[in-house]
Short mmCIF file of C-alpha atoms in Angstrom, two decimals:
data_model
loop_
_atom_site.label_atom_id
_atom_site.label_comp_id
_atom_site.label_asym_id
_atom_site.label_seq_id
_atom_site.Cartn_x
_atom_site.Cartn_y
_atom_site.Cartn_z
CA MET A 223 141.49 -54.00 -11.06
CA ARG A 224 138.23 -52.17 -10.96
CA THR A 225 137.48 -48.90 -9.10
CA GLN A 226 134.22 -48.60 -7.06
CA TYR A 227 132.59 -45.58 -5.86
CA ILE A 228 129.12 -44.69 -4.24
CA GLY A 229 127.62 -41.63 -3.18
CA SER A 230 126.61 -41.31 0.65
CA PRO A 231 122.56 -41.18 1.55
CA ASP A 232 122.61 -37.30 1.50
CA LEU A 233 125.07 -36.91 -0.94
CA HIS A 234 127.77 -35.44 1.57
CA TRP A 235 130.33 -37.29 0.02
CA VAL A 236 131.63 -39.75 -2.59
CA LEU A 237 133.44 -42.66 -1.48
CA PHE A 238 135.51 -44.48 -3.95
CA ASN A 239 137.04 -47.86 -3.62
CA GLU A 240 139.57 -50.15 -5.27
CA GLU A 241 138.27 -53.71 -4.99
CA VAL A 242 141.05 -56.05 -4.03
CA GLN A 243 143.64 -53.47 -2.16
CA GLY A 244 140.70 -50.52 -1.02
CA PHE A 245 138.64 -51.13 2.52
CA LEU A 246 137.89 -53.90 3.92
CA PRO A 247 139.21 -56.14 1.01
CA THR A 248 137.66 -58.82 2.61
CA HIS A 249 134.14 -58.20 2.99
CA GLU A 250 131.50 -59.54 0.75
CA ASP A 251 130.10 -55.95 -0.09
CA SER A 252 132.73 -53.47 1.06
CA LEU A 253 131.75 -50.76 -0.60
CA ASN A 254 128.26 -50.42 0.70
CA PHE A 255 129.87 -51.52 4.04
CA THR A 256 131.84 -49.03 3.85
CA ALA A 257 130.09 -46.34 3.23
CA SER A 258 127.37 -47.65 6.02
CA ILE A 259 130.49 -46.39 8.61
CA LEU A 260 131.17 -43.50 6.86
CA PHE A 261 127.55 -42.65 7.45
CA ALA A 262 127.76 -43.72 11.18
CA VAL A 263 130.15 -41.43 11.88
CA LYS A 264 128.70 -38.76 10.07
CA GLN A 265 125.65 -39.18 12.15
CA VAL A 266 127.61 -38.84 14.93
CA PHE A 267 129.14 -35.29 13.96
CA ASP A 268 125.56 -34.43 13.19
CA GLU A 269 125.26 -34.71 17.06
CA PHE A 270 128.31 -32.78 17.74
CA PHE A 271 128.38 -30.28 15.54
CA GLY A 272 124.30 -29.91 14.77
CA TYR A 273 122.99 -31.29 11.46
CA LYS A 274 123.34 -28.08 9.49
CA VAL A 275 126.68 -26.96 10.30
CA VAL A 276 127.77 -30.65 8.77
CA ASN A 277 125.92 -30.21 5.68
CA SER A 278 127.13 -26.18 5.04
CA ARG A 279 130.55 -28.14 4.29
CA SER A 280 131.16 -28.73 0.67
CA PRO A 281 130.71 -32.15 -0.64
CA LEU A 282 134.14 -34.09 -0.25
CA SER A 283 136.04 -37.39 -2.09
CA VAL A 284 136.93 -40.40 -0.01
CA LEU A 285 139.45 -42.69 -0.94
CA HIS A 286 141.67 -45.65 -0.04
CA CYS A 287 145.90 -44.71 0.32
CA ASN A 288 148.61 -46.75 2.03
CA ASP A 289 150.53 -43.71 3.19
CA GLY A 290 148.80 -42.73 5.96
CA PRO A 291 145.23 -41.05 6.60
CA VAL A 292 145.03 -37.26 5.93
CA THR A 293 143.10 -34.47 4.81
CA TYR A 294 143.04 -32.05 2.12
CA ARG A 295 140.71 -29.46 2.83
CA HIS A 296 140.66 -26.91 0.26
CA HIS A 297 140.39 -30.15 -2.36
CA HIS A 298 137.82 -31.88 -0.29
CA LEU A 299 139.53 -34.34 -0.15
CA ILE A 300 139.91 -37.22 2.66
CA PHE A 301 142.92 -39.88 2.14
CA LEU A 302 142.25 -43.36 4.91
CA SER A 303 144.67 -45.48 5.72
CA THR A 304 142.72 -48.72 6.37
CA HIS A 305 144.84 -52.52 6.52
CA GLY A 306 142.73 -55.36 6.71
CA CYS A 307 138.77 -56.06 7.60
CA TYR A 308 138.50 -53.49 10.98
CA PRO A 309 135.60 -51.38 10.79
CA ALA A 310 136.90 -49.71 13.77
CA GLN A 311 139.81 -48.33 12.57
CA ILE A 312 137.56 -46.72 9.32
CA VAL A 313 135.57 -45.37 12.67
CA TYR A 314 138.80 -43.90 14.11
CA GLN A 315 140.60 -42.43 11.23
CA PHE A 316 137.57 -40.86 9.51
CA ALA A 317 136.46 -38.75 12.04
CA HIS A 318 139.78 -37.93 13.05
CA GLU A 319 140.05 -36.46 9.30
CA LEU A 320 136.41 -35.27 9.03
CA PHE A 321 137.52 -32.93 12.17
CA HIS A 322 140.37 -31.26 10.21
CA PHE A 323 137.48 -30.66 7.05
CA MET A 324 135.00 -29.51 9.14
CA LEU A 325 137.36 -26.30 10.08
CA LYS A 326 136.78 -23.61 7.65
CA ASP A 327 140.37 -22.75 7.39
CA ASP A 328 143.80 -23.40 8.23
CA VAL A 329 145.27 -23.47 11.47
CA TRP A 330 148.02 -21.67 13.09
CA GLN A 331 151.26 -23.46 13.39
CA GLU A 332 151.73 -22.51 16.63
CA TYR A 333 148.32 -24.47 17.23
CA GLN A 334 148.53 -27.39 14.97
CA TRP A 335 149.35 -29.87 18.12
CA LEU A 336 145.52 -28.33 19.39
CA ASN A 337 143.91 -29.30 15.97
CA GLU A 338 145.51 -32.93 16.20
CA VAL A 339 144.64 -33.20 20.03
CA LEU A 340 140.85 -32.25 18.95
CA ALA A 341 140.76 -34.88 16.35
CA GLU A 342 141.61 -37.62 18.31
CA LEU A 343 139.85 -36.41 20.92
CA CYS A 344 137.05 -36.63 18.42
CA SER A 345 137.58 -40.18 17.13
CA LEU A 346 137.57 -41.76 20.79
CA LEU A 347 134.89 -40.28 21.51
CA THR A 348 132.90 -41.42 18.42
CA LEU A 349 134.07 -44.87 18.80
CA SER A 350 132.53 -45.00 22.61
CA ARG A 351 129.10 -43.15 21.07
CA ILE A 352 128.57 -45.30 18.40
CA ALA A 353 129.63 -48.61 20.71
CA GLU A 354 127.22 -47.28 23.29
CA LYS A 355 124.41 -47.49 21.29
CA PRO A 356 125.06 -48.83 18.04
CA SER A 357 121.16 -49.50 17.01
CA ARG A 358 121.17 -45.59 16.50
CA TYR A 359 123.25 -45.28 14.09
CA ALA A 360 123.71 -47.04 10.16
CA LYS A 361 120.81 -49.25 11.26
CA GLY A 362 123.44 -51.06 13.92
CA ILE A 363 125.70 -52.81 11.61
CA LEU A 364 128.80 -51.50 13.92
CA ALA A 365 127.17 -54.01 17.03
CA ASN A 366 129.77 -56.92 16.83
CA TYR A 367 132.54 -54.86 15.70
CA HIS A 368 134.42 -54.38 19.14
CA LEU A 369 134.21 -50.48 18.60
CA ALA A 370 134.43 -49.92 22.51
CA GLU A 371 137.51 -52.46 22.66
CA TYR A 372 139.11 -50.32 20.40
CA ALA A 373 138.16 -47.05 21.57
CA VAL A 374 139.67 -48.38 25.31
CA SER A 375 143.07 -50.51 23.80
CA THR A 376 143.92 -46.83 21.71
CA ARG A 377 143.16 -44.32 24.95
CA GLN A 378 145.56 -46.56 26.83
CA ASN A 379 148.62 -46.02 24.30
CA GLU A 380 149.58 -42.73 25.82
CA GLN A 381 152.16 -40.63 27.85
CA PRO A 382 151.01 -41.73 31.64
CA LEU A 383 151.22 -38.16 33.45
CA ALA A 384 151.69 -39.65 36.87
CA ASP A 385 150.33 -36.78 39.10
CA MET A 386 151.37 -34.20 36.69
CA PRO A 387 148.12 -32.16 35.60
CA VAL A 388 147.51 -31.68 31.95
CA SER A 389 148.01 -28.15 31.78
CA LYS A 390 151.43 -28.69 33.54
CA PHE A 391 152.06 -31.14 30.95
CA ILE A 392 151.10 -28.68 28.08
CA GLU A 393 153.45 -26.48 29.29
CA THR A 394 156.40 -28.20 30.12
CA ASN A 395 155.94 -30.11 26.32
CA LEU A 396 154.99 -26.46 24.61
CA LEU A 397 157.90 -26.73 22.22
CA GLU A 398 157.01 -30.34 21.56
CA LEU A 399 153.83 -30.22 20.70
CA GLN A 400 154.55 -27.20 18.41
CA LYS A 401 157.57 -28.74 16.01
CA ASN A 402 155.84 -32.10 16.11
CA SER A 403 152.19 -31.84 16.45
CA CYS A 404 150.81 -35.03 14.97
CA ASN A 405 152.89 -37.29 17.75
CA ARG A 406 149.68 -39.48 18.57
CA ILE A 407 150.97 -40.75 21.98
CA ARG A 408 151.48 -36.85 23.19
CA ASN A 409 148.38 -35.68 21.81
CA ARG A 410 146.21 -38.88 23.35
CA THR A 411 147.86 -38.18 27.09
CA ILE A 412 146.10 -34.56 26.39
CA ALA A 413 142.47 -36.08 24.60
CA ASN A 414 142.45 -38.35 27.43
CA SER A 415 142.18 -35.48 29.96
CA LEU A 416 139.47 -34.10 27.97
CA TYR A 417 137.36 -37.22 27.70
CA ASP A 418 134.50 -36.84 29.93
CA PHE A 419 134.61 -33.23 30.06
CA PHE A 420 133.61 -33.15 26.44
CA GLN A 421 131.29 -36.71 26.67
CA THR A 422 129.26 -34.34 28.90
CA ASN A 423 129.79 -30.85 27.38
CA PRO A 424 129.46 -31.83 23.48
CA THR A 425 128.14 -28.41 22.76
CA LEU A 426 132.26 -27.94 23.14
CA TRP A 427 132.82 -29.04 19.78
CA ARG A 428 130.62 -26.41 18.10
CA VAL A 429 132.81 -23.92 19.81
CA MET A 430 136.20 -25.63 18.85
CA LEU A 431 134.88 -25.13 15.08
CA HIS A 432 136.66 -21.27 15.80
CA LEU A 433 140.07 -23.01 16.14
CA PRO A 434 141.10 -21.27 13.21
CA GLU A 435 140.57 -18.01 14.81
CA PHE A 436 142.90 -18.60 17.37
CA SER A 437 146.04 -15.70 17.46
CA ALA A 438 149.72 -17.32 17.31
CA SER A 439 150.45 -14.94 18.95
CA ASN A 440 148.11 -15.01 21.88
CA THR A 441 148.52 -17.81 24.48
CA LEU A 442 146.32 -20.70 24.88
CA LEU A 443 144.46 -18.59 27.75
CA GLU A 444 144.21 -15.67 26.14
CA ASN A 445 142.48 -17.83 22.97
CA LEU A 446 140.30 -19.88 24.98
CA GLN A 447 138.72 -16.71 26.43
CA ASN A 448 138.53 -14.55 23.51
CA LEU A 449 136.20 -17.81 23.09
CA LYS A 450 133.58 -16.55 25.56
CA GLY A 451 133.04 -13.28 23.73
CA ILE A 452 132.67 -15.60 20.21
CA GLU A 453 130.15 -18.24 22.41
CA PRO A 454 128.92 -16.16 25.26
CA ASP A 455 126.00 -18.69 25.83
CA GLU A 456 129.22 -20.96 26.08
CA SER A 457 131.34 -18.94 28.86
CA LEU A 458 130.70 -21.84 31.52
CA CYS A 459 131.93 -24.81 29.28
CA ILE A 460 134.90 -22.46 28.28
CA ASP A 461 135.72 -21.86 31.60
CA GLY A 462 135.95 -25.28 32.15
CA LEU A 463 137.85 -26.33 29.47
CA ILE A 464 140.35 -23.66 30.61
CA HIS A 465 140.20 -25.36 33.81
CA ILE A 466 141.73 -28.38 32.68
CA LEU A 467 144.30 -26.81 29.91
CA CYS A 468 145.26 -23.55 31.73
CA PHE A 469 145.52 -24.28 35.67
#
């Protein structure tokens, strides 16, 4: 079995692909096609976080594995675990893991759930953004791969809130959120509640890069209020976020 590799167009990462069991194994040019998918995600991240911010992060290696997607930020590694020929799955997983990689430091265990919620939200919004204007990203290669449908079906797989505000949902489930921060269905419920707000206020992504600065001893409200001192120009957006998550 032969392993192939390719650098991204701006050399921000190296993609490694094993011919038989790697990314998109049935695609005739899986290496270059997968590289273009990753680049489309990076273009969205350039819009969310800013080109200079994204490119200030260390170059990383992206590899395929069968044990589930995971990021090893300190080792500059992202593993994705996709199966079959589903480009939307690569977009979803890479956006999730790339958000984790964007953070400059570890997040306290008490706020790992929020880290996972934001990564989930980032995946959903990345899928939707590429689906809405596919010609803007990686020369439109993803136009016919049902990204919008994938995003919608993924969003529907949540824990229904009924009439409960998401702030009450967080308060009620906080211990479980902290204990099991990787519960995708529970996290997606919160991510869905933030979806429209982040879609109309994408500058919040840069603000949330301060997540590692959240204090484990502070409440969520206290940590979010502290963000206004760090990013005063985003105070109105942060107030909106506080309203959703805390009231």
